CSV table of C-alpha atoms in Angstrom, one decimal:
chain,number,residue,atom,x,y,z
A,203,UNK,CA,36.7,-18.1,25.7
A,204,UNK,CA,35.5,-15.8,28.6
A,205,UNK,CA,36.6,-12.2,29.0
A,206,UNK,CA,36.1,-10.1,32.1
A,207,UNK,CA,35.0,-6.7,31.5
A,208,UNK,CA,33.2,-3.7,33.2
A,209,UNK,CA,29.8,-4.9,32.1
A,210,UNK,CA,30.4,-8.6,33.3
A,211,UNK,CA,31.4,-11.9,32.1
A,212,UNK,CA,31.0,-12.6,28.5
A,213,UNK,CA,31.5,-15.8,26.4
A,214,UNK,CA,32.3,-14.8,22.9
A,215,UNK,CA,31.1,-17.0,20.1
A,216,UNK,CA,32.0,-15.4,16.9
A,217,UNK,CA,31.2,-11.8,17.3
A,218,UNK,CA,28.4,-12.0,19.9
A,219,UNK,CA,28.3,-13.0,23.5
A,220,UNK,CA,26.6,-16.4,23.7
A,221,UNK,CA,24.7,-15.3,26.9
A,222,UNK,CA,23.6,-11.7,26.3
A,223,UNK,CA,24.0,-11.4,22.4
A,224,UNK,CA,26.0,-8.2,23.0
A,225,UNK,CA,28.5,-7.6,20.3
A,226,UNK,CA,32.2,-7.1,21.1
A,227,UNK,CA,33.7,-4.8,18.6
A,228,UNK,CA,37.0,-6.0,17.0
A,229,UNK,CA,36.1,-9.7,17.9
A,230,UNK,CA,36.1,-10.8,14.3
A,231,UNK,CA,37.6,-13.4,12.0
A,232,UNK,CA,38.9,-11.6,9.0
A,233,UNK,CA,40.1,-14.6,7.1
A,234,UNK,CA,37.5,-14.8,4.3
A,235,UNK,CA,37.8,-11.2,3.1
A,236,UNK,CA,40.1,-8.4,3.9
A,237,UNK,CA,37.1,-6.0,4.8
A,238,UNK,CA,34.3,-8.3,6.0
A,239,UNK,CA,34.1,-10.7,9.0
A,240,UNK,CA,33.4,-14.3,7.8
A,241,UNK,CA,31.0,-14.7,10.7
A,242,UNK,CA,29.1,-11.5,11.0
A,243,UNK,CA,29.7,-9.7,7.7
A,244,UNK,CA,30.8,-6.5,9.5
A,245,UNK,CA,33.1,-4.3,7.5
A,246,UNK,CA,36.7,-3.5,8.9
A,247,UNK,CA,37.8,-0.3,7.3
A,248,UNK,CA,41.2,-0.4,5.8
A,249,UNK,CA,42.0,-3.9,6.6
A,250,UNK,CA,44.2,-5.0,3.7
A,251,UNK,CA,46.8,-7.5,2.9
A,252,UNK,CA,49.4,-5.6,0.9
A,253,UNK,CA,51.4,-8.5,-0.7
A,254,UNK,CA,50.8,-8.3,-4.5
A,255,UNK,CA,51.9,-4.7,-5.1
A,256,UNK,CA,53.1,-1.8,-2.9
A,257,UNK,CA,49.9,0.1,-3.6
A,258,UNK,CA,47.2,-2.5,-4.3
A,259,UNK,CA,45.7,-5.2,-1.9
A,260,UNK,CA,45.8,-8.7,-3.3
A,261,UNK,CA,42.3,-9.4,-2.1
A,262,UNK,CA,40.2,-6.4,-3.0
A,263,UNK,CA,42.5,-4.4,-5.3
A,264,UNK,CA,42.0,-1.3,-3.2
A,265,UNK,CA,45.0,1.1,-3.5
A,266,UNK,CA,46.9,2.3,-0.5
A,267,UNK,CA,48.7,5.6,-1.3
A,268,UNK,CA,52.3,5.8,-0.6
A,269,UNK,CA,52.9,2.3,0.7
A,270,UNK,CA,56.4,1.6,-0.4
A,271,UNK,CA,59.5,-0.3,0.6
A,272,UNK,CA,62.3,2.3,0.1
A,273,UNK,CA,65.8,1.3,-0.8
A,274,UNK,CA,67.6,4.6,-0.9
A,275,UNK,CA,65.7,6.8,-3.2
A,276,UNK,CA,63.7,4.3,-5.2
A,277,UNK,CA,60.8,1.9,-4.1
A,278,UNK,CA,62.0,-1.7,-4.6
A,279,UNK,CA,58.5,-2.7,-5.9
A,280,UNK,CA,57.2,0.2,-8.1
A,281,UNK,CA,60.3,2.4,-8.7
A,282,UNK,CA,58.6,5.5,-7.2
A,283,UNK,CA,61.1,8.3,-6.1
A,284,UNK,CA,61.7,9.2,-2.6
A,285,UNK,CA,64.6,11.4,-1.3
A,286,UNK,CA,66.2,12.5,2.0
A,287,UNK,CA,66.9,16.1,1.5
A,288,UNK,CA,69.8,17.8,3.4
A,289,UNK,CA,69.4,21.4,2.4
A,290,UNK,CA,68.8,21.2,-1.3
A,291,UNK,CA,70.7,18.0,-2.2
A,292,UNK,CA,69.5,14.4,-1.6
A,293,UNK,CA,72.1,12.8,0.6
A,294,UNK,CA,71.5,9.4,-1.2
A,295,UNK,CA,71.5,10.2,-4.8
A,296,UNK,CA,72.7,13.7,-5.0
A,297,UNK,CA,69.5,15.1,-6.8
A,298,UNK,CA,69.3,18.9,-6.4
A,299,UNK,CA,66.1,20.2,-5.0
A,300,UNK,CA,66.9,23.9,-5.0
A,301,UNK,CA,64.5,24.9,-7.8
A,302,UNK,CA,61.6,23.3,-5.9
A,303,UNK,CA,62.6,25.0,-2.7
A,304,UNK,CA,63.1,28.3,-4.6
A,305,UNK,CA,59.6,28.1,-6.1
A,306,UNK,CA,58.3,27.4,-2.6
A,307,UNK,CA,60.1,30.5,-1.3
A,308,UNK,CA,58.3,32.8,-3.8
A,309,UNK,CA,54.9,31.1,-3.2
A,310,UNK,CA,55.3,31.7,0.5
A,311,UNK,CA,56.6,35.3,0.1
A,312,UNK,CA,53.6,36.3,-2.2
A,313,UNK,CA,51.0,34.5,-0.1
A,314,UNK,CA,52.3,35.5,3.3
A,315,UNK,CA,52.9,31.9,4.5
A,316,UNK,CA,55.8,32.0,6.8
A,317,UNK,CA,55.8,28.2,7.3
A,318,UNK,CA,56.4,27.8,3.6
A,319,UNK,CA,59.1,30.3,3.7
A,320,UNK,CA,60.9,28.7,6.5
A,321,UNK,CA,60.6,25.3,4.9
A,322,UNK,CA,62.0,26.7,1.6
A,323,UNK,CA,65.0,28.3,3.4
A,324,UNK,CA,65.8,25.0,5.2
A,325,UNK,CA,65.5,23.2,2.0
A,326,UNK,CA,68.2,25.3,0.4
A,327,UNK,CA,66.2,27.9,-1.6
A,328,UNK,CA,68.2,30.3,-3.6
A,329,UNK,CA,67.6,33.6,-1.8
A,330,UNK,CA,69.1,35.6,-4.6
A,331,UNK,CA,66.8,34.2,-7.3
A,332,UNK,CA,64.5,36.7,-9.0
A,333,UNK,CA,61.1,36.4,-10.6
A,334,UNK,CA,59.9,37.8,-14.0
A,335,UNK,CA,59.8,41.3,-12.7
A,336,UNK,CA,63.6,41.0,-11.6
A,337,UNK,CA,62.5,40.9,-7.9
A,338,UNK,CA,63.9,38.5,-5.4
A,339,UNK,CA,61.5,36.9,-2.7
A,340,UNK,CA,62.5,39.4,-0.1
A,341,UNK,CA,61.3,42.4,-2.2
A,342,UNK,CA,58.1,40.6,-2.8
A,343,UNK,CA,57.5,40.2,0.8
A,344,UNK,CA,58.7,43.8,1.5
A,345,UNK,CA,56.2,45.2,-1.1
A,346,UNK,CA,53.4,43.5,0.9
A,347,UNK,CA,54.6,44.6,4.3
A,348,UNK,CA,55.3,41.1,5.5
A,349,UNK,CA,57.5,41.7,8.4
A,350,UNK,CA,58.0,38.1,9.6
A,351,UNK,CA,58.9,36.8,6.1
A,352,UNK,CA,61.3,39.7,5.5
A,353,UNK,CA,62.9,39.0,9.0
A,354,UNK,CA,63.2,35.3,8.2
A,355,UNK,CA,65.0,35.9,4.9
A,356,UNK,CA,67.3,38.5,6.4
A,357,UNK,CA,68.2,36.1,9.3
A,358,UNK,CA,69.0,33.6,6.6
A,359,UNK,CA,71.9,35.8,5.4
A,360,UNK,CA,70.5,38.4,2.8
A,361,UNK,CA,72.3,41.7,3.0
A,362,UNK,CA,69.8,44.3,4.2
A,363,UNK,CA,71.5,47.1,2.1
A,364,UNK,CA,72.0,44.9,-1.1
A,365,UNK,CA,70.9,46.9,-4.3
A,366,UNK,CA,68.7,45.4,-6.8
A,367,UNK,CA,67.9,46.1,-10.4
A,368,UNK,CA,64.4,45.2,-11.8
A,369,UNK,CA,63.2,44.3,-15.4
A,370,UNK,CA,62.2,48.0,-15.9
A,371,UNK,CA,65.8,49.1,-15.7
A,372,UNK,CA,65.3,50.7,-12.2
A,373,UNK,CA,68.7,50.3,-10.5
A,374,UNK,CA,70.1,50.3,-6.9
A,375,UNK,CA,66.7,49.6,-5.2
A,376,UNK,CA,66.9,48.5,-1.6
A,377,UNK,CA,64.5,46.8,0.6
A,378,UNK,CA,63.8,49.9,2.5
A,379,UNK,CA,63.1,51.8,-0.7
A,380,UNK,CA,60.4,49.3,-1.5
A,381,UNK,CA,58.8,49.2,2.0
A,382,UNK,CA,58.7,53.0,2.2
A,383,UNK,CA,57.2,53.4,-1.3
A,384,UNK,CA,54.5,51.0,-0.3
A,385,UNK,CA,53.9,52.8,3.0
A,386,UNK,CA,54.5,49.7,5.4
A,387,UNK,CA,55.4,51.8,8.4
A,388,UNK,CA,56.0,48.9,10.8
A,389,UNK,CA,58.3,47.2,8.4
A,390,UNK,CA,60.1,50.5,7.8
A,391,UNK,CA,60.7,50.8,11.6
A,392,UNK,CA,62.0,47.2,11.6
A,393,UNK,CA,64.4,47.7,8.8
A,394,UNK,CA,65.8,51.0,10.3
A,395,UNK,CA,66.4,49.2,13.6
A,396,UNK,CA,68.0,46.3,11.8
A,397,UNK,CA,70.6,48.7,10.2
A,398,UNK,CA,69.2,49.6,6.7
A,399,UNK,CA,70.9,52.6,5.2
A,400,UNK,CA,68.2,55.2,5.6
A,401,UNK,CA,69.7,57.6,3.1
A,402,UNK,CA,70.6,55.2,0.3
A,403,UNK,CA,69.8,56.6,-3.2
A,404,UNK,CA,68.7,54.7,-6.2
A,405,UNK,CA,69.9,55.3,-9.7
A,406,UNK,CA,67.8,58.5,-10.2
A,407,UNK,CA,68.5,59.8,-6.7
A,408,UNK,CA,65.4,58.7,-4.9
A,409,UNK,CA,65.7,58.0,-1.2
A,410,UNK,CA,63.3,56.0,1.1
A,411,UNK,CA,62.1,59.4,2.4
A,412,UNK,CA,61.4,60.7,-1.2
A,413,UNK,CA,59.6,57.5,-2.0
A,414,UNK,CA,57.3,57.8,1.0
A,415,UNK,CA,56.6,61.4,0.2
A,416,UNK,CA,55.7,60.6,-3.4
A,417,UNK,CA,53.1,58.2,-2.2
A,418,UNK,CA,51.9,60.5,0.5
A,419,UNK,CA,52.4,58.0,3.3
A,420,UNK,CA,52.4,60.4,6.3
A,421,UNK,CA,53.2,57.9,9.1
A,422,UNK,CA,56.0,56.4,7.1
A,423,UNK,CA,57.6,59.9,6.5
A,424,UNK,CA,57.4,60.6,10.1
A,425,UNK,CA,59.2,57.3,11.1
A,426,UNK,CA,61.9,58.0,8.4
A,427,UNK,CA,62.5,61.5,9.8
A,428,UNK,CA,62.7,60.2,13.4
A,429,UNK,CA,65.2,57.6,12.2
A,430,UNK,CA,67.5,60.3,10.7
A,431,UNK,CA,66.5,60.6,7.0
A,432,UNK,CA,68.3,63.5,5.3
A,433,UNK,CA,65.7,65.9,4.1
A,434,UNK,CA,68.0,67.6,1.6
A,435,UNK,CA,68.9,64.7,-0.6
A,436,UNK,CA,67.2,65.3,-4.0
A,437,UNK,CA,66.1,63.2,-7.0
A,438,UNK,CA,67.3,65.1,-10.1
A,439,UNK,CA,67.4,68.3,-8.2
A,440,UNK,CA,63.9,68.0,-6.4
A,441,UNK,CA,64.0,67.5,-2.6
A,442,UNK,CA,61.1,65.8,-0.8
A,443,UNK,CA,59.8,69.1,0.5
A,444,UNK,CA,59.7,70.6,-3.0
A,445,UNK,CA,57.8,67.6,-4.4
A,446,UNK,CA,55.3,67.6,-1.4
A,447,UNK,CA,54.7,71.3,-1.9
A,448,UNK,CA,54.0,70.8,-5.6
A,449,UNK,CA,51.5,68.1,-4.9
A,450,UNK,CA,49.7,70.0,-2.1
A,451,UNK,CA,50.3,67.3,0.5
A,452,UNK,CA,49.3,69.5,3.5
A,453,UNK,CA,50.2,67.1,6.2
A,454,UNK,CA,53.5,66.1,5.0
A,455,UNK,CA,54.3,69.8,4.1
A,456,UNK,CA,53.9,70.7,7.7
A,457,UNK,CA,55.8,67.7,8.9
A,458,UNK,CA,58.8,68.4,6.6
A,459,UNK,CA,58.6,72.3,7.3
A,460,UNK,CA,58.6,71.6,11.1
A,461,UNK,CA,61.5,69.3,10.8
A,462,UNK,CA,63.4,71.8,8.7
A,463,UNK,CA,62.9,74.5,11.5
A,464,UNK,CA,64.6,72.3,14.2
A,465,UNK,CA,67.9,73.8,15.5
A,466,UNK,CA,70.9,72.4,13.7
A,467,UNK,CA,72.8,70.5,16.3
A,468,UNK,CA,75.3,69.0,13.9
A,469,UNK,CA,78.3,71.0,15.2
A,470,UNK,CA,77.6,69.6,18.7
A,471,UNK,CA,76.9,66.0,17.6
A,472,UNK,CA,79.7,65.6,15.2
A,473,UNK,CA,82.4,67.2,17.1
A,474,UNK,CA,85.2,64.6,17.1
A,475,UNK,CA,86.3,63.6,20.7
A,476,UNK,CA,89.9,64.7,20.2
A,477,UNK,CA,90.1,65.3,23.9
A,478,UNK,CA,89.5,61.5,24.4
A,479,UNK,CA,92.1,61.2,27.2
A,480,UNK,CA,90.2,63.7,29.4
A,481,UNK,CA,87.2,61.3,29.3
A,482,UNK,CA,88.8,57.9,29.1
A,483,UNK,CA,92.0,56.5,30.2
A,484,UNK,CA,94.0,54.9,27.5
A,485,UNK,CA,97.0,52.4,27.5
A,486,UNK,CA,99.7,51.3,25.0
A,487,UNK,CA,100.0,47.6,24.9
A,488,UNK,CA,102.5,46.5,22.3
A,489,UNK,CA,101.8,48.4,19.1
A,490,UNK,CA,98.1,48.9,20.0
A,491,UNK,CA,96.5,51.8,21.9
A,492,UNK,CA,93.4,50.7,23.9
A,493,UNK,CA,91.0,52.3,26.1
A,494,UNK,CA,91.8,51.3,29.7
A,495,UNK,CA,88.1,51.8,30.6
A,496,UNK,CA,84.8,50.3,29.3
A,497,UNK,CA,82.9,52.3,26.7
A,498,UNK,CA,80.0,54.4,28.1
A,499,UNK,CA,78.0,56.2,25.5
A,500,UNK,CA,74.3,56.3,25.1
A,501,UNK,CA,74.3,57.8,21.5
A,502,UNK,CA,75.6,56.6,18.2
A,503,UNK,CA,78.4,58.6,16.5
A,504,UNK,CA,75.8,60.4,14.4
A,505,UNK,CA,73.8,61.5,17.5
A,506,UNK,CA,71.0,59.0,17.5
A,507,UNK,CA,70.1,57.6,20.9
A,508,UNK,CA,70.8,54.0,21.6
A,509,UNK,CA,67.7,52.4,23.0
A,510,UNK,CA,68.1,51.3,26.6
A,511,UNK,CA,66.4,48.0,27.5
A,512,UNK,CA,66.1,48.0,31.3
A,513,UNK,CA,64.0,44.9,31.9
A,514,UNK,CA,64.1,41.2,30.9
A,515,UNK,CA,61.1,41.8,28.7
A,516,UNK,CA,62.5,44.7,26.9
A,517,UNK,CA,65.9,43.1,26.4
A,518,UNK,CA,64.2,39.9,25.0
A,519,UNK,CA,62.0,41.9,22.7
A,520,UNK,CA,65.1,43.7,21.4
A,521,UNK,CA,66.7,40.2,20.9
A,522,UNK,CA,63.7,39.0,18.9
A,523,UNK,CA,63.9,42.0,16.6
A,524,UNK,CA,67.7,42.3,16.5
A,525,UNK,CA,67.7,45.9,17.9
A,526,UNK,CA,70.8,47.6,18.9
A,527,UNK,CA,70.3,48.2,22.6
A,528,UNK,CA,72.3,48.9,25.8
A,529,UNK,CA,71.7,48.8,29.5
A,530,UNK,CA,73.5,49.7,32.8
A,531,UNK,CA,75.1,47.1,34.9
A,532,UNK,CA,72.5,45.9,37.4
A,533,UNK,CA,70.1,48.4,35.6
A,534,UNK,CA,71.6,51.1,37.8
A,535,UNK,CA,72.8,54.2,35.9
A,536,UNK,CA,75.1,55.1,38.7
A,537,UNK,CA,77.3,52.2,37.7
A,538,UNK,CA,78.0,53.6,34.3
A,539,UNK,CA,80.9,55.8,35.2
A,540,UNK,CA,82.9,52.9,36.8
A,541,UNK,CA,81.7,50.0,34.6
A,542,UNK,CA,80.5,51.5,31.4
A,543,UNK,CA,77.4,50.2,29.6
A,544,UNK,CA,76.6,46.7,28.4
A,545,UNK,CA,75.7,46.5,24.6
A,546,UNK,CA,74.2,44.0,22.3
A,547,UNK,CA,76.3,43.0,19.3
A,548,UNK,CA,73.6,44.6,17.1
A,549,UNK,CA,74.8,47.9,18.6
A,550,UNK,CA,78.4,47.0,17.8
A,551,UNK,CA,77.6,46.3,14.2
A,552,UNK,CA,75.2,49.3,13.7
A,553,UNK,CA,76.4,51.5,10.8
A,554,UNK,CA,75.7,54.6,12.7
A,555,UNK,CA,78.9,54.0,14.6
A,556,UNK,CA,79.3,53.2,18.3
A,557,UNK,CA,83.0,54.0,18.9
A,558,UNK,CA,84.2,57.6,19.0
A,559,UNK,CA,85.8,59.1,15.9
A,560,UNK,CA,89.3,57.9,15.6
A,561,UNK,CA,88.6,54.6,17.4
A,562,UNK,CA,86.9,51.4,16.6
A,563,UNK,CA,85.8,48.2,18.3
A,564,UNK,CA,88.6,45.6,17.9
A,565,UNK,CA,88.2,42.7,15.5
A,566,UNK,CA,88.8,39.1,16.6
A,567,UNK,CA,92.3,39.3,15.0
A,568,UNK,CA,93.2,42.5,17.0
A,569,UNK,CA,92.2,40.7,20.2
A,570,UNK,CA,94.6,37.9,19.2
A,571,UNK,CA,97.4,40.4,18.6
A,572,UNK,CA,96.8,41.7,22.2
A,573,UNK,CA,96.9,38.1,23.8
A,574,UNK,CA,99.9,37.1,21.8
A,575,UNK,CA,101.8,40.2,23.0
A,576,UNK,CA,100.8,39.5,26.7
A,577,UNK,CA,101.5,35.8,26.2
A,578,UNK,CA,98.5,33.6,25.7
A,579,UNK,CA,98.9,31.4,28.8
A,580,UNK,CA,98.9,34.2,31.3
A,581,UNK,CA,97.3,37.1,29.5
A,582,UNK,CA,94.3,37.1,31.7
A,583,UNK,CA,96.3,37.6,35.0
A,584,UNK,CA,98.0,40.7,33.3
A,585,UNK,CA,94.6,42.1,32.2
A,586,UNK,CA,92.5,41.6,35.3
A,587,UNK,CA,91.9,44.6,37.7
A,588,UNK,CA,93.6,44.1,41.0
A,589,UNK,CA,90.4,44.5,42.9
A,590,UNK,CA,86.9,42.9,42.6
A,591,UNK,CA,87.8,39.4,41.4
A,592,UNK,CA,86.8,36.4,43.4
A,593,UNK,CA,89.9,34.6,44.7
A,594,UNK,CA,90.6,31.3,43.0
A,595,UNK,CA,94.0,29.6,43.0
A,596,UNK,CA,93.4,28.2,39.5
A,597,UNK,CA,93.2,31.7,38.0
A,598,UNK,CA,96.4,33.1,39.7
A,599,UNK,CA,96.7,36.5,41.3
A,600,UNK,CA,95.5,39.4,39.2
A,601,UNK,CA,98.4,41.9,38.6
A,602,UNK,CA,96.9,44.2,36.0
A,603,UNK,CA,100.4,44.8,34.8
A,604,UNK,CA,99.1,45.4,31.3
A,605,UNK,CA,97.0,48.3,32.4
A,606,UNK,CA,93.9,46.9,30.8
A,607,UNK,CA,92.1,46.9,34.1
A,608,UNK,CA,89.4,44.3,33.2
A,609,UNK,CA,86.5,44.6,35.7
A,610,UNK,CA,84.6,41.3,36.7
A,611,UNK,CA,81.1,42.5,35.7
A,612,UNK,CA,79.0,39.7,34.2
A,613,UNK,CA,77.2,39.9,30.8
A,614,UNK,CA,73.6,40.7,30.6
A,615,UNK,CA,71.6,37.9,29.3
A,616,UNK,CA,68.4,36.3,30.9
A,617,UNK,CA,67.4,34.1,33.8
A,618,UNK,CA,69.0,35.7,35.8
A,619,UNK,CA,69.5,38.9,33.8
A,620,UNK,CA,73.0,39.5,35.3
A,621,UNK,CA,75.6,37.0,36.5
A,622,UNK,CA,77.5,37.0,39.8
A,623,UNK,CA,79.9,39.9,40.3
A,624,UNK,CA,83.6,38.9,40.7
A,625,UNK,CA,83.4,35.7,38.4
A,626,UNK,CA,83.9,37.0,34.9
A,627,UNK,CA,84.0,39.9,32.5
A,628,UNK,CA,83.3,39.8,28.8
A,629,UNK,CA,84.1,42.1,25.8
A,630,UNK,CA,82.8,42.2,22.2
A,631,UNK,CA,84.8,41.9,19.1
A,632,UNK,CA,83.5,43.3,15.9
A,633,UNK,CA,83.8,39.9,14.2
A,634,UNK,CA,80.5,38.0,13.4
A,635,UNK,CA,80.6,34.2,13.1
A,636,UNK,CA,77.1,33.8,11.7
A,637,UNK,CA,73.6,35.3,11.9
A,638,UNK,CA,73.3,34.4,15.6
A,639,UNK,CA,76.9,34.4,17.1
A,640,UNK,CA,79.8,36.8,17.3
A,641,UNK,CA,83.3,36.5,18.9
A,642,UNK,CA,84.1,37.8,22.3
A,643,UNK,CA,86.9,37.7,25.0
A,644,UNK,CA,86.3,36.7,28.6
A,645,UNK,CA,88.3,37.1,31.7
A,646,UNK,CA,87.2,34.4,34.2
A,647,UNK,CA,88.3,34.2,37.9
A,648,UNK,CA,89.5,30.6,37.6
A,649,UNK,CA,91.4,31.0,34.3
A,650,UNK,CA,94.8,32.5,33.8
A,651,UNK,CA,94.3,33.3,30.1
A,652,UNK,CA,92.0,35.6,28.1
A,653,UNK,CA,89.5,33.1,26.6
A,654,UNK,CA,87.9,33.3,23.2
A,655,UNK,CA,84.2,32.7,23.3
A,656,UNK,CA,81.3,32.5,20.7
A,657,UNK,CA,78.6,34.6,22.2
A,658,UNK,CA,74.9,35.0,21.2
A,659,UNK,CA,74.6,38.4,19.6
A,660,UNK,CA,71.7,39.5,21.8
A,661,UNK,CA,73.7,39.3,24.9
A,662,UNK,CA,74.9,42.4,26.6
A,663,UNK,CA,78.7,42.7,26.9
A,664,UNK,CA,81.2,45.4,27.7
A,665,UNK,CA,83.1,47.2,25.0
A,666,UNK,CA,86.8,48.3,24.8
A,667,UNK,CA,87.8,50.5,21.9
A,668,UNK,CA,91.1,50.5,20.1
A,669,UNK,CA,92.6,53.5,18.2
A,670,UNK,CA,92.6,53.5,14.3
């Protein structure tokens, strides 16, 4: 038989060309032995006939690992187990794999292997399981400062402010307590931004600030103070400053002393906005009293500044880290007075409080009450502002007869950062659906109703408040 190739024309006789004696690799007759050519004796690696047994070649008896014919979970030849896991349960036989997944979770949390941790979470690991010390995996990761692992477990549904008791009998420990005690400053920053209770006290009164002071973690103390830690909370009558002074921690002493000297702005920060109607218009719709304008605040109720993310990069960084952020429509602060600010849902859910005192951000159910009162099919027409909306016969003519005055400013997302003006407006509810999504309400130019939407939590939407 002749074969044309780059070198020329060859006539293969067995394994060599009959004219030039060149060998053609793979031109062999493997009939005599599974690994040797019957003509040239050349070995062909891994050439086996797997007939006698699922793991042993019937010619040379060489084993082939994991060669099986699976019927459901059991190999039909040798009976070896194999499962198809959906979360922690095999979809074929119902076997529970949660213990294996949980062991893998602890292994990854201790070693710092984020891949193992993610695998374990997907396989249905018990996130509340504790080790011999009484610690769950998230506290193990927090004690080592493993931000990505802590983040992964939090995003899987663990409560950031859950309180734990260890085998030593220490009670009401939080993730932030552990991270602060161990001096993991970057993790402490992340936990504060994520919504950890910075002033939570354990069973003997220790706060995260006290823990950081005890261990002389200067940078961690600084971050906690900047995050709003209460310097006066004491452990058995001893404040952080008293403890630091007794231990002669000069750097922390000065830090706490300087912080204590700052003017007390509490009277300004905490003044309840009783004169709300002088700042925001309000409207009674049914039995509910709503703001008739979008919320426009740059501080939480406790006085902390809300981070402004004014570029795509800043906004996406905040999305990755689940920070509470806001921005101005079209990144122009001059728009704030008319349109209010746009907020991520992490700002909505932040425990420091976004709505003014006496008001709150409406739940999904409260939005439903509003639309039921206005009649579901035409609520949107009655809620849209008279001006600004793109004309579309499908959406009817905006009347604003409810007084809600919904403006058509698009949400803040990415690519492009803002949508087209005149097409839609969107407002958050306080109701979360899962770790990534929350419920919102949208007015759309071509729809007559107010639509209920599931929105990514990192998107920037307008906010309307409802009276308590």
